[in-house]
Amino acid sequence: MDVKVKVDKLNLWYGTNQALHDISIDLYDNKITALIGASGCGKSTFLRSLNRMNDLVESAKIQGNVIVDGKNIYDKDIDVVSVRKRIGMVFQQPNPFPKSIYENVAYAPLKHGIVKKGSDCDELVESSLKSAGIWEEVKDKLQAPGTSLSGGQQQRLCIARTIAVKPDVILMDEPTSALDPISTEKIEALMLELKKSYTIVTVTHNMQQAARIADHTAFFHLGELVEYDETEKIFVNPKLKKTEDYITGRFG
Amino acid sequence: METKINKNNNFYIPQIEKRNKQSKRFRLYALSAVVLSLSFLAFFLIDIIKAGIPAFTQSSVKIEISIDEETANNPYGILERDMSRLVSRAWLRSFPKEIEAHPEWIGTTQTFWALLNAEADQYLKGTQSKLKENQKSKLDALLQEGLIERKFNATFFFTGDSKIPENAGFYAAIVGSVLTMLVTMSLAVPIGVMTAVYLEEFAPDNKLTQIIEININNLAAIPSILFGLLGLAIFINFFGVPRSSPLAGGMTLALMSLPIIIVSSKAALKSVPASIRQAGYALGLTKWQVTKDHVLPLAFPGVLTGSIIALAQAMGETAPLIIVGMIAFVPDPVTSLTSAATVMPAQIFTWSGMPERAYIEKTAAGIMVLLTVLISLNTIAVLLRKKFEVKW
Ligand SMILES: Nc1ncnc2c1ncn2[C@@H]1O[C@H](COP(=O)(O)OP(=O)(O)OP(=O)(O)O)[C@@H](O)[C@H]1O
Ligand SMILES: [Mg+2]
């Protein structure tokens, strides 16, 4: 098991309110790590600090290291744009661009110079949509607006869009919480497929989902990382009472 | 419709009648406010149209003239005295040119439709006139004989202002307005939109930015005449832009339009959902790529509407232009950005102050043209907004 992302003593403040306390955690390559915990405990904040989306929040102040492949992404000599290219993100609400399905996938790779316009680009769009398991549904209407798809399809389009820039790590913030059970199942299957090539970190409020797909699970509480272990251990045999209480639904 | 409420069931709420009456009364107030404002508007429109319609036709008289070398040199002598008092001086003045253009006429007798002067025209249109009784009876006689006709007044649309009322037209003002608006828009739209983009997307959210934004909002509410003084001080006195020119007027109006365009563009940018920006940033796009390709296209309908509304407002603006001298008497349509010009509202203002009766109908007709342009602009704004609005 290779460590892909090594988080070291991460602290984060929104103004004077500290949202993350001394988080240290190793995230493994080709594994799915689930982040669980009560609402407001800092899961999204933590996830966003892994690709520096928190830079967009003006009040956010961050301290500590996030080391990806041996390099701290918060180092001064690293450009935030290149960080986000390598560490992609999928959001809770599907947010396709109000452009065609094709453009949704092709836009960023073209800008990054991954492909040139033409058959290369067509191929990348096709392979990305295939990896996201949505090719069959959209191959005949690539010029239709991305927003005309169903919620579940939109979410898979967003995943295809993320894959298309060829990231190493994919962060997902409650990717299925806005979706129906069938769409959820499709996304879960997709995540299991994607972990073969990517490191996946996902936030979920759904304990069954964490149990079904995650290799490792991290339990957050009030901005602290309480317990982190293989999913099976967390669910069957948690070390701490707090974790057990949360998992069995006694609070949160 | 009105059924009596049955109090003897468990749906009955005490005082329900009173509450219903209250809302009915409120509805009535609101409705009467609407009716009142609509009737003001209707009254204004009907009044203007009634006054302005006659300006779109002018009377001409059919005359026969035997043309020789002499007539070409002295056009004022071609008509008998009582007739030449009724025919427009402008028409007589242009007569030699006509002959020059048609040398074959010399030695023949030709029939012309000669434009009557404003006093005669006004008399024929049934308004008061300073004509003498014998002139009036002469006109009546000509009318009887079918020698007088009301024709479409092309002069109004194809010439500039004139001291001869029947020869005064709106064309120079229309051209002046178009050139002035070109200057205004080519300055105000890019600067306004870029300012809005900077403030909304790039500027840090600190005290300074807030102060700037508050002041821009205040600028949008400043009396327009002050922009005229500003334009006079900066553009004309300091930078030496020629007075009365479309350049000076356009730049002054750009100052006035800027806050409106900035405020409406900012609102349009703000209404773009944050999730679109996040999607862009999460793909590793730069701020400019996200703004240019994803945020601005979504804000485009709003930006466009705001710009057109600002344009319409600038087009109807008079006060600041009077200050920069665009109220001059301009008989010929302006040909360059730096020569003296007038604009539609300024022309209307000038005419409204003229003593001759004929200018009253011209004033109203000018207002009709201006209103038509403004209403079309607003309609275009609405249509474009509908067309470009992104469906979610
Ligand atoms: N942009 C922000 N500005 C200020 N405070 C914020 C911001 N985002 C989050 N917070 C605060 O940080 C804390 C953690 O929020 P976060 O969104 O990370 O929680 P979460 O675990 O993702 O919750 P949920 O499960 O409801 O999504 C909360 O107290 C929240 O109020
Ligand atoms: Mg969250």
XYZ file of C-alpha atoms and ligand atoms in Angstrom:
676
model
C 0.000 0.000 0.000
C 1.547 3.257 -1.150
C 0.848 6.481 0.619
C -0.358 8.964 -1.974
C -1.276 11.892 0.223
C 0.367 12.524 3.543
C -1.354 15.137 5.667
C 0.780 16.468 8.455
C -0.534 18.540 11.392
C -3.111 20.414 9.366
C -4.854 23.296 11.135
C -7.430 25.514 9.512
C -9.226 28.612 10.713
C -12.181 30.468 9.271
C -11.465 33.886 10.757
C -10.984 33.091 14.421
C -13.008 29.901 14.346
C -10.757 26.879 14.125
C -12.374 24.278 11.859
C -9.569 21.702 11.720
C -7.312 20.711 14.594
C -3.949 19.050 13.991
C -5.106 16.586 11.374
C -2.494 14.011 10.397
C -3.507 11.200 8.112
C -2.085 9.027 5.329
C -4.278 8.449 2.298
C -3.434 5.430 0.161
C -3.087 5.026 -3.555
C -5.741 2.994 -5.362
C -7.960 2.948 -2.320
C -11.190 4.637 -1.384
C -11.043 6.548 1.855
C -14.354 7.614 3.360
C -14.654 10.613 5.657
C -17.557 10.368 8.080
C -18.763 12.484 10.954
C -21.564 14.709 12.102
C -22.614 17.761 10.166
C -20.245 20.685 10.650
C -17.326 18.580 11.897
C -15.067 19.743 9.075
C -15.187 16.934 6.495
C -15.744 19.253 3.552
C -13.221 21.704 4.923
C -10.647 18.933 5.156
C -11.447 17.696 1.672
C -11.146 21.187 0.218
C -7.768 21.663 1.849
C -6.495 18.657 -0.117
C -6.748 20.564 -3.417
C -6.523 24.076 -2.012
C -10.130 24.963 -2.821
C -10.050 26.708 0.543
C -7.794 29.313 -1.052
C -11.022 30.692 -2.516
C -12.443 31.312 0.947
C -11.001 34.637 1.918
C -11.258 34.154 5.666
C -9.577 30.726 5.612
C -6.094 30.470 7.093
C -4.231 27.211 6.878
C -1.204 25.714 8.599
C 0.519 22.384 8.123
C 1.515 20.233 5.190
C -0.339 18.236 2.583
C 2.289 16.147 0.851
C 1.302 14.569 -2.437
C 3.920 12.295 -4.007
C 6.546 13.767 -1.723
C 5.782 17.417 -2.463
C 3.923 19.789 -0.191
C 1.092 21.343 -2.190
C 1.171 24.421 0.043
C 4.792 25.169 -0.836
C 5.327 28.671 -2.167
C 6.835 27.428 -5.427
C 3.701 25.483 -6.379
C 0.950 27.050 -8.435
C -2.529 26.355 -7.157
C -3.823 25.701 -10.676
C -1.444 22.766 -11.126
C -2.493 21.377 -7.756
C -6.132 21.313 -8.783
C -5.313 19.793 -12.125
C -3.746 16.799 -10.363
C -6.294 16.612 -7.571
C -9.788 16.798 -8.982
C -13.041 17.315 -7.150
C -16.653 16.239 -7.523
C -19.296 18.141 -5.624
C -22.462 17.260 -3.760
C -24.722 19.023 -6.244
C -23.954 18.031 -9.835
C -22.650 21.219 -11.449
C -22.118 20.725 -15.172
C -21.292 23.842 -17.166
C -24.315 25.083 -19.093
C -22.599 23.972 -22.284
C -22.818 20.838 -24.389
C -21.921 17.453 -22.957
C -18.906 17.365 -25.245
C -17.674 20.796 -24.172
C -18.172 19.942 -20.522
C -15.606 17.176 -20.845
C -13.340 18.756 -23.456
C -12.987 22.276 -22.103
C -10.414 21.736 -19.345
C -8.167 19.225 -21.194
C -7.996 21.640 -24.116
C -7.018 24.477 -21.815
C -4.407 22.327 -20.087
C -3.020 21.321 -23.456
C -3.601 17.635 -22.728
C -5.116 17.272 -26.186
C -5.540 19.418 -29.275
C -8.880 20.025 -30.959
C -9.773 17.170 -33.292
C -9.773 13.425 -33.148
C -7.472 13.301 -30.085
C -9.966 15.384 -28.199
C -12.895 13.289 -29.440
C -11.125 10.184 -28.203
C -10.441 11.684 -24.798
C -14.076 12.737 -24.452
C -15.218 9.256 -25.393
C -12.830 7.457 -23.071
C -13.634 9.786 -20.178
C -17.368 9.338 -20.657
C -16.801 5.577 -20.873
C -14.777 5.540 -17.655
C -17.573 7.449 -15.988
C -20.043 4.853 -17.241
C -22.229 7.296 -19.091
C -21.045 6.873 -22.682
C -23.878 4.599 -23.764
C -26.464 7.057 -22.510
C -25.049 10.182 -24.173
C -23.097 9.038 -27.209
C -25.907 10.072 -29.565
C -26.375 13.520 -28.066
C -22.945 14.877 -27.284
C -24.044 18.314 -28.429
C -27.030 18.410 -26.070
C -26.589 20.689 -23.058
C -25.070 18.981 -20.019
C -27.806 20.475 -17.910
C -30.464 18.560 -19.858
C -29.374 15.254 -18.271
C -30.892 13.730 -15.164
C -29.251 14.409 -11.807
C -27.479 11.059 -11.733
C -26.295 11.430 -15.306
C -25.091 14.951 -14.576
C -23.053 13.654 -11.652
C -21.417 11.034 -13.846
C -20.778 13.726 -16.444
C -19.037 15.735 -13.728
C -16.942 12.689 -12.885
C -16.075 12.256 -16.570
C -15.092 15.906 -16.704
C -12.812 15.402 -13.713
C -11.223 12.255 -15.145
C -10.584 13.989 -18.466
C -7.856 16.208 -17.016
C -6.076 13.025 -15.880
C -5.762 13.700 -12.162
C -4.054 11.422 -9.620
C -6.501 11.964 -6.817
C -10.267 12.444 -6.988
C -12.015 14.121 -4.077
C -15.752 13.606 -3.764
C -17.941 15.566 -1.370
C -21.115 13.569 -0.772
C -21.320 12.704 -4.468
C -24.510 10.688 -4.129
C -26.461 12.575 -1.507
C -28.537 14.394 -4.119
C -29.251 11.231 -6.088
C -31.812 8.432 -6.105
C -30.831 4.880 -5.049
C -30.301 3.600 -8.600
C -28.052 6.504 -9.578
C -26.262 6.078 -6.270
C -25.603 2.452 -7.041
C -24.162 3.359 -10.418
C -21.840 5.959 -8.888
C -20.706 3.518 -6.221
C -19.902 0.900 -8.846
C -18.067 3.573 -10.763
C -16.001 4.535 -7.718
C -14.972 0.929 -7.213
C -13.890 0.841 -10.840
C -12.068 4.169 -10.642
C -10.037 3.268 -7.586
C -8.011 0.929 -9.770
C -6.416 3.981 -11.331
C -6.944 6.776 -8.830
C -6.784 7.649 -5.183
C -10.308 8.436 -4.069
C -11.341 10.375 -0.996
C -15.051 10.696 -0.426
C -17.275 12.268 2.182
C -20.471 10.462 3.068
C -23.252 10.607 5.599
C -24.375 7.171 4.587
C -22.796 4.553 6.840
C -23.830 1.680 4.572
C -22.181 3.414 1.684
C -18.943 3.810 3.607
C -19.116 0.173 4.603
C -19.849 -0.932 1.044
C -17.168 0.908 -0.870
C -14.487 2.379 1.386
C -11.223 0.596 2.121
C -10.423 3.034 4.887
C -12.672 5.202 6.965
C -11.821 8.327 8.931
C -14.154 9.547 11.631
C -14.124 13.294 12.278
C -15.598 15.030 15.283
C -15.595 18.778 15.965
C -12.697 19.391 13.637
C -10.546 16.578 14.937
C -9.679 13.275 13.385
C -10.927 10.860 16.046
C -10.291 7.489 14.517
C -8.870 6.263 11.232
C -8.493 2.654 10.207
C -9.536 0.042 7.724
C -13.260 0.308 7.198
C -13.944 -3.151 8.552
C -12.182 -2.385 11.823
C -13.971 0.944 12.182
C -17.358 -0.632 11.665
C -16.948 -3.971 13.387
C -14.583 -3.108 16.107
C -14.012 0.595 16.734
C -11.419 1.499 19.312
C -13.232 4.493 20.673
C -16.677 4.785 22.195
C -17.366 8.015 20.272
C -16.845 6.267 16.955
C -19.099 3.414 17.913
C -21.808 5.809 19.054
C -21.713 7.655 15.800
C -21.711 4.565 13.621
C -24.556 2.945 15.462
C -26.512 6.159 15.173
C -26.558 7.194 18.778
C -25.576 10.730 17.848
C -24.954 12.789 14.782
C -69.264 34.870 -6.976
C -69.874 36.313 -3.542
C -71.336 33.570 -1.371
C -72.269 34.199 2.197
C -69.885 32.571 4.664
C -71.544 30.029 6.875
C -70.549 30.632 10.466
C -71.954 27.380 11.746
C -69.235 25.010 10.789
C -65.830 24.205 12.153
C -64.029 25.909 9.259
C -65.204 29.284 10.425
C -62.498 31.619 11.756
C -63.687 34.642 13.731
C -63.083 37.951 11.950
C -62.612 36.236 8.619
C -64.972 38.705 6.956
C -63.020 41.625 8.290
C -59.732 40.180 7.076
C -61.155 39.477 3.657
C -62.453 43.016 3.469
C -58.994 44.327 4.324
C -57.321 42.488 1.499
C -60.073 43.536 -0.871
C -59.544 47.169 0.078
C -55.804 46.864 -0.412
C -56.355 45.333 -3.824
C -58.493 48.284 -4.738
C -55.828 50.801 -3.688
C -53.184 49.005 -5.712
C -55.455 48.763 -8.710
C -56.356 52.431 -8.647
C -52.667 53.330 -8.490
C -52.068 51.283 -11.611
C -55.049 52.814 -13.391
C -53.952 56.308 -12.419
C -50.412 55.912 -13.716
C -51.593 54.209 -16.889
C -54.040 57.000 -17.588
C -51.305 59.620 -17.138
C -49.198 57.708 -19.600
C -52.076 57.359 -22.047
C -52.912 61.035 -21.731
C -49.313 62.005 -22.429
C -49.009 59.695 -25.410
C -52.300 60.763 -26.974
C -51.426 64.407 -26.484
C -48.001 64.026 -28.072
C -49.306 61.981 -30.976
C -52.119 64.426 -31.629
C -49.688 67.315 -31.653
C -46.983 65.491 -33.585
C -48.829 63.681 -36.379
C -49.411 66.851 -38.482
C -45.655 67.399 -38.634
C -45.259 64.328 -40.804
C -47.086 66.026 -43.691
C -46.635 69.474 -45.236
C -48.696 71.344 -47.798
C -47.482 72.119 -51.297
C -49.045 74.170 -54.022
C -49.090 73.359 -57.700
C -47.643 76.198 -59.758
C -46.633 76.704 -63.338
C -43.477 78.624 -64.076
C -42.168 79.686 -67.451
C -38.422 79.401 -67.152
C -35.872 81.670 -68.804
C -32.337 82.846 -68.006
C -33.772 85.487 -65.729
C -35.627 83.039 -63.426
C -32.433 81.147 -62.841
C -30.727 84.277 -61.544
C -33.518 85.716 -59.484
C -35.705 82.978 -58.054
C -37.526 85.374 -55.760
C -39.007 87.161 -58.720
C -40.558 84.150 -60.400
C -43.830 84.267 -58.558
C -46.414 86.948 -58.269
C -46.142 88.891 -55.084
C -49.090 87.358 -53.214
C -48.013 83.857 -54.162
C -44.391 84.330 -53.173
C -45.566 85.351 -49.697
C -47.092 81.870 -49.343
C -44.353 79.705 -50.806
C -41.449 78.614 -48.682
C -38.293 80.703 -48.955
C -36.325 77.516 -48.715
C -38.047 76.167 -51.786
C -37.370 79.362 -53.715
C -33.756 79.346 -52.639
C -33.244 75.852 -53.963
C -34.906 76.678 -57.270
C -31.798 77.877 -59.177
C -30.090 74.583 -58.388
C -33.032 72.744 -59.894
C -32.707 74.732 -63.097
C -28.966 74.198 -63.175
C -29.622 70.484 -62.988
C -32.133 70.677 -65.839
C -30.807 73.113 -68.464
C -33.327 71.721 -70.963
C -36.097 73.483 -69.008
C -34.981 76.921 -70.081
C -37.468 78.400 -72.474
C -40.282 76.059 -71.409
C -43.068 76.152 -68.874
C -42.895 73.576 -66.100
C -45.272 72.492 -63.343
C -43.953 72.277 -59.792
C -45.245 71.333 -56.398
C -43.877 74.193 -54.357
C -43.639 73.804 -50.616
C -45.813 76.331 -48.810
C -44.347 78.234 -45.913
C -45.118 77.350 -42.321
C -47.723 80.051 -41.793
C -49.721 78.887 -44.785
C -49.234 75.264 -43.785
C -50.429 75.957 -40.258
C -53.499 77.733 -41.597
C -54.310 74.763 -43.809
C -53.845 72.441 -40.860
C -56.460 74.429 -39.020
C -54.343 76.111 -36.385
C -53.965 79.806 -35.696
C -52.032 81.753 -38.264
C -50.700 85.257 -38.685
C -51.793 85.341 -42.335
C -53.826 88.271 -43.559
C -57.447 87.717 -44.520
C -56.771 88.042 -48.263
C -53.968 85.460 -48.024
C -56.297 83.095 -46.190
C -58.953 83.460 -48.872
C -56.353 82.928 -51.560
C -55.330 79.646 -49.872
C -58.980 78.631 -49.561
C -59.432 79.303 -53.258
C -56.347 77.279 -54.207
C -57.584 74.444 -52.023
C -60.958 74.582 -53.770
C -59.263 74.299 -57.140
C -57.349 71.269 -55.962
C -54.015 72.985 -56.375
C -52.925 72.327 -52.807
C -51.941 68.932 -51.479
C -50.636 67.617 -48.172
C -47.633 65.430 -48.897
C -45.394 63.285 -46.725
C -42.854 65.531 -45.049
C -39.570 63.952 -46.135
C -37.804 67.161 -45.158
C -38.346 66.310 -41.519
C -36.360 63.085 -41.838
C -33.710 64.198 -44.306
C -32.578 67.678 -43.306
C -31.177 69.342 -40.258
C -32.472 72.236 -38.234
C -33.403 75.476 -39.967
C -34.580 78.959 -39.085
C -37.222 78.448 -41.766
C -39.745 76.299 -39.895
C -41.046 74.340 -42.898
C -37.469 73.442 -43.767
C -36.460 72.265 -40.287
C -35.762 68.544 -39.886
C -34.647 66.000 -37.357
C -31.976 64.297 -39.443
C -28.953 66.154 -38.077
C -30.115 65.370 -34.562
C -30.563 61.681 -35.385
C -27.075 61.469 -36.880
C -25.675 63.401 -33.921
C -27.358 61.040 -31.477
C -26.059 57.976 -33.300
C -22.461 59.245 -33.322
C -22.667 60.362 -29.714
C -24.056 56.986 -28.658
C -21.293 55.205 -30.567
C -18.729 57.127 -28.553
C -20.624 56.532 -25.315
C -21.038 52.808 -25.809
C -17.548 52.104 -27.091
C -16.197 53.728 -23.943
C -18.752 52.841 -21.288
C -19.476 49.197 -22.115
C -15.921 47.798 -22.112
C -14.788 49.922 -19.173
C -17.974 49.243 -17.224
C -17.967 45.501 -17.801
C -14.285 45.136 -17.011
C -14.705 47.168 -13.836
C -17.599 44.960 -12.801
C -15.557 41.832 -13.551
C -12.662 43.127 -11.511
C -14.805 44.147 -8.540
C -16.879 40.987 -8.574
C -14.305 38.329 -9.451
C -10.854 39.619 -8.617
C -10.933 42.344 -5.985
C -10.281 41.247 -2.406
C -13.283 41.753 -0.177
C -11.877 44.520 1.988
C -12.825 47.997 3.189
C -11.389 49.722 0.136
C -13.412 47.571 -2.268
C -16.532 48.185 -0.234
C -15.999 51.936 -0.272
C -15.490 51.858 -4.033
C -18.667 49.834 -4.521
C -20.747 52.125 -2.339
C -19.492 55.129 -4.250
C -20.304 53.570 -7.593
C -23.846 52.979 -6.370
C -23.995 56.611 -5.291
C -22.732 57.804 -8.665
C -25.639 56.043 -10.350
C -27.965 58.339 -8.421
C -26.184 61.650 -9.081
C -28.141 64.293 -11.040
C -27.055 64.020 -14.638
C -26.275 67.708 -15.005
C -23.289 67.241 -12.709
C -21.796 64.824 -15.212
C -22.127 67.626 -17.725
C -20.094 69.933 -15.471
C -17.533 67.167 -14.974
C -17.315 66.604 -18.723
C -16.939 70.325 -19.312
C -14.160 70.598 -16.757
C -12.233 67.483 -17.750
C -12.774 66.811 -21.422
C -13.308 70.291 -22.805
C -11.332 72.601 -20.525
C -8.530 70.233 -19.582
C -8.093 67.890 -22.522
C -9.299 70.396 -25.101
C -11.909 68.183 -26.765
C -13.922 70.449 -29.114
C -17.083 71.853 -27.594
C -20.442 70.675 -28.945
C -18.814 67.671 -30.600
C -20.132 64.096 -30.456
C -16.801 63.198 -28.878
C -17.299 65.594 -25.960
C -20.963 64.628 -25.582
C -20.291 60.919 -25.924
C -17.524 60.977 -23.351
C -19.693 62.930 -20.946
C -22.576 60.508 -21.356
C -20.127 57.616 -20.927
C -19.288 59.021 -17.499
C -22.989 58.977 -16.726
C -23.615 55.478 -18.115
C -20.621 53.883 -16.410
C -22.131 53.491 -12.939
C -25.339 52.044 -14.384
C -23.436 49.534 -16.491
C -21.125 48.609 -13.616
C -23.983 48.094 -11.185
C -26.081 46.002 -13.574
C -23.087 43.950 -14.756
C -22.084 43.304 -11.169
C -25.593 42.101 -10.401
C -25.479 39.838 -13.463
C -22.120 38.392 -12.398
C -23.307 37.917 -8.857
C -26.299 35.922 -10.055
C -24.043 33.322 -11.681
C -24.141 30.349 -9.309
C -20.986 29.815 -7.256
C -21.071 26.139 -8.205
C -20.040 27.044 -11.768
C -16.941 28.824 -10.531
C -16.109 25.945 -8.187
C -16.493 23.471 -11.018
C -14.016 25.498 -13.051
C -11.475 25.973 -10.295
C -11.653 22.305 -9.311
C -10.580 21.435 -12.858
C -7.475 23.563 -12.468
C -8.680 26.451 -14.596
C -7.309 29.909 -13.997
C -9.434 32.737 -12.742
C -9.506 34.348 -16.162
C -10.507 31.115 -17.913
C -13.335 30.571 -15.459
C -14.470 34.175 -15.748
C -14.203 34.487 -19.500
C -15.627 31.144 -20.605
C -18.013 30.167 -17.842
C -19.064 33.155 -15.765
C -19.296 35.927 -18.367
C -21.404 33.909 -20.843
C -23.920 33.278 -18.080
C -23.871 36.913 -17.052
C -24.089 38.074 -20.671
C -27.885 38.569 -20.887
C -27.813 40.725 -17.768
C -24.813 42.700 -18.960
C -26.470 43.247 -22.314
C -29.759 44.387 -20.841
C -27.993 46.748 -18.478
C -25.952 48.228 -21.300
C -28.962 48.769 -23.540
C -30.929 50.370 -20.726
C -27.959 52.642 -20.013
C -27.765 53.459 -23.710
C -31.459 54.304 -23.802
C -31.074 56.530 -20.794
C -28.054 58.295 -22.253
C -29.910 58.786 -25.503
C -32.741 60.611 -23.780
C -30.416 62.740 -21.683
C -30.365 66.496 -22.300
C -28.984 68.333 -19.306
C -25.314 67.235 -19.431
C -25.235 67.794 -23.181
C -26.485 71.344 -22.840
C -23.539 71.971 -20.544
C -21.035 70.667 -23.090
C -22.652 72.809 -25.770
C -24.565 70.268 -27.816
C -27.488 72.608 -27.987
C -26.009 74.616 -30.853
C -27.945 75.425 -33.980
C -26.793 72.697 -36.363
C -28.281 72.822 -39.863
C -26.113 70.097 -41.375
C -25.645 66.547 -40.166
C -22.308 66.141 -38.447
C -19.627 64.347 -40.414
C -16.863 63.930 -37.862
C -16.622 63.198 -34.173
C -15.069 66.556 -33.470
C -17.367 68.971 -35.294
C -20.410 70.628 -33.801
C -23.465 68.428 -33.520
C -26.805 68.297 -31.844
C -28.717 65.304 -30.498
C -32.373 64.358 -30.503
C -33.385 65.547 -27.036
C -31.372 68.751 -27.444
C -33.075 69.426 -30.770
C -36.462 68.865 -29.151
C -35.466 71.243 -26.392
C -34.409 73.889 -28.920
C -37.636 73.611 -30.884
C -39.768 73.748 -27.786
C -38.414 77.232 -27.141
C -39.084 78.622 -30.624
C -41.828 81.233 -30.976
C -43.265 80.046 -34.314
C -46.271 77.763 -34.090
C -44.874 75.357 -36.653
C -42.179 74.286 -34.198
C -44.783 72.996 -31.767
C -45.714 70.123 -34.035
C -42.037 69.521 -34.800
C -41.311 69.309 -31.087
C -44.012 66.695 -30.660
C -42.891 64.797 -33.749
C -39.315 64.799 -32.450
C -40.539 63.383 -29.160
C -42.395 60.677 -31.086
C -39.240 59.690 -32.952
C -37.163 59.673 -29.771
C -39.790 57.671 -27.903
C -40.014 55.163 -30.729
C -36.254 54.672 -30.618
C -36.217 54.337 -26.831
C -39.128 51.911 -26.742
C -37.534 49.821 -29.492
C -34.274 49.749 -27.550
C -36.037 48.552 -24.428
C -37.941 45.942 -26.408
C -34.692 44.742 -27.950
C -33.200 44.516 -24.464
C -36.048 42.303 -23.312
C -35.957 40.125 -26.431
C -32.189 39.661 -26.312
C -32.401 38.765 -22.664
C -34.991 36.089 -23.452
C -32.937 34.789 -26.353
C -29.641 34.467 -24.541
C -30.905 33.362 -21.174
C -29.379 29.966 -20.407
C -31.974 27.357 -19.621
C -31.094 25.282 -16.570
N -16.667 29.299 3.961
C -16.734 29.208 5.288
N -16.565 30.309 6.049
C -16.637 30.260 7.382
N -16.850 29.131 8.058
C -17.025 27.992 7.373
C -16.975 27.962 5.949
N -17.187 26.699 5.531
C -17.353 25.970 6.640
N -17.260 26.720 7.749
C -17.366 26.254 9.141
O -16.429 25.224 9.336
C -16.998 24.159 10.052
C -16.867 22.869 9.254
O -17.679 22.979 8.106
P -17.703 21.855 6.976
O -18.482 22.383 5.852
O -16.330 21.435 6.700
O -18.507 20.695 7.687
P -18.946 19.282 7.120
O -18.372 18.263 8.010
O -18.639 19.178 5.692
O -20.506 19.351 7.329
P -21.663 18.691 6.437
O -21.676 17.256 6.761
O -22.902 19.374 6.906
O -21.337 18.983 5.026
C -18.431 24.537 10.348
O -18.481 25.033 11.666
C -18.727 25.636 9.386
O -19.603 26.565 9.949
Mg -19.835 19.111 3.864
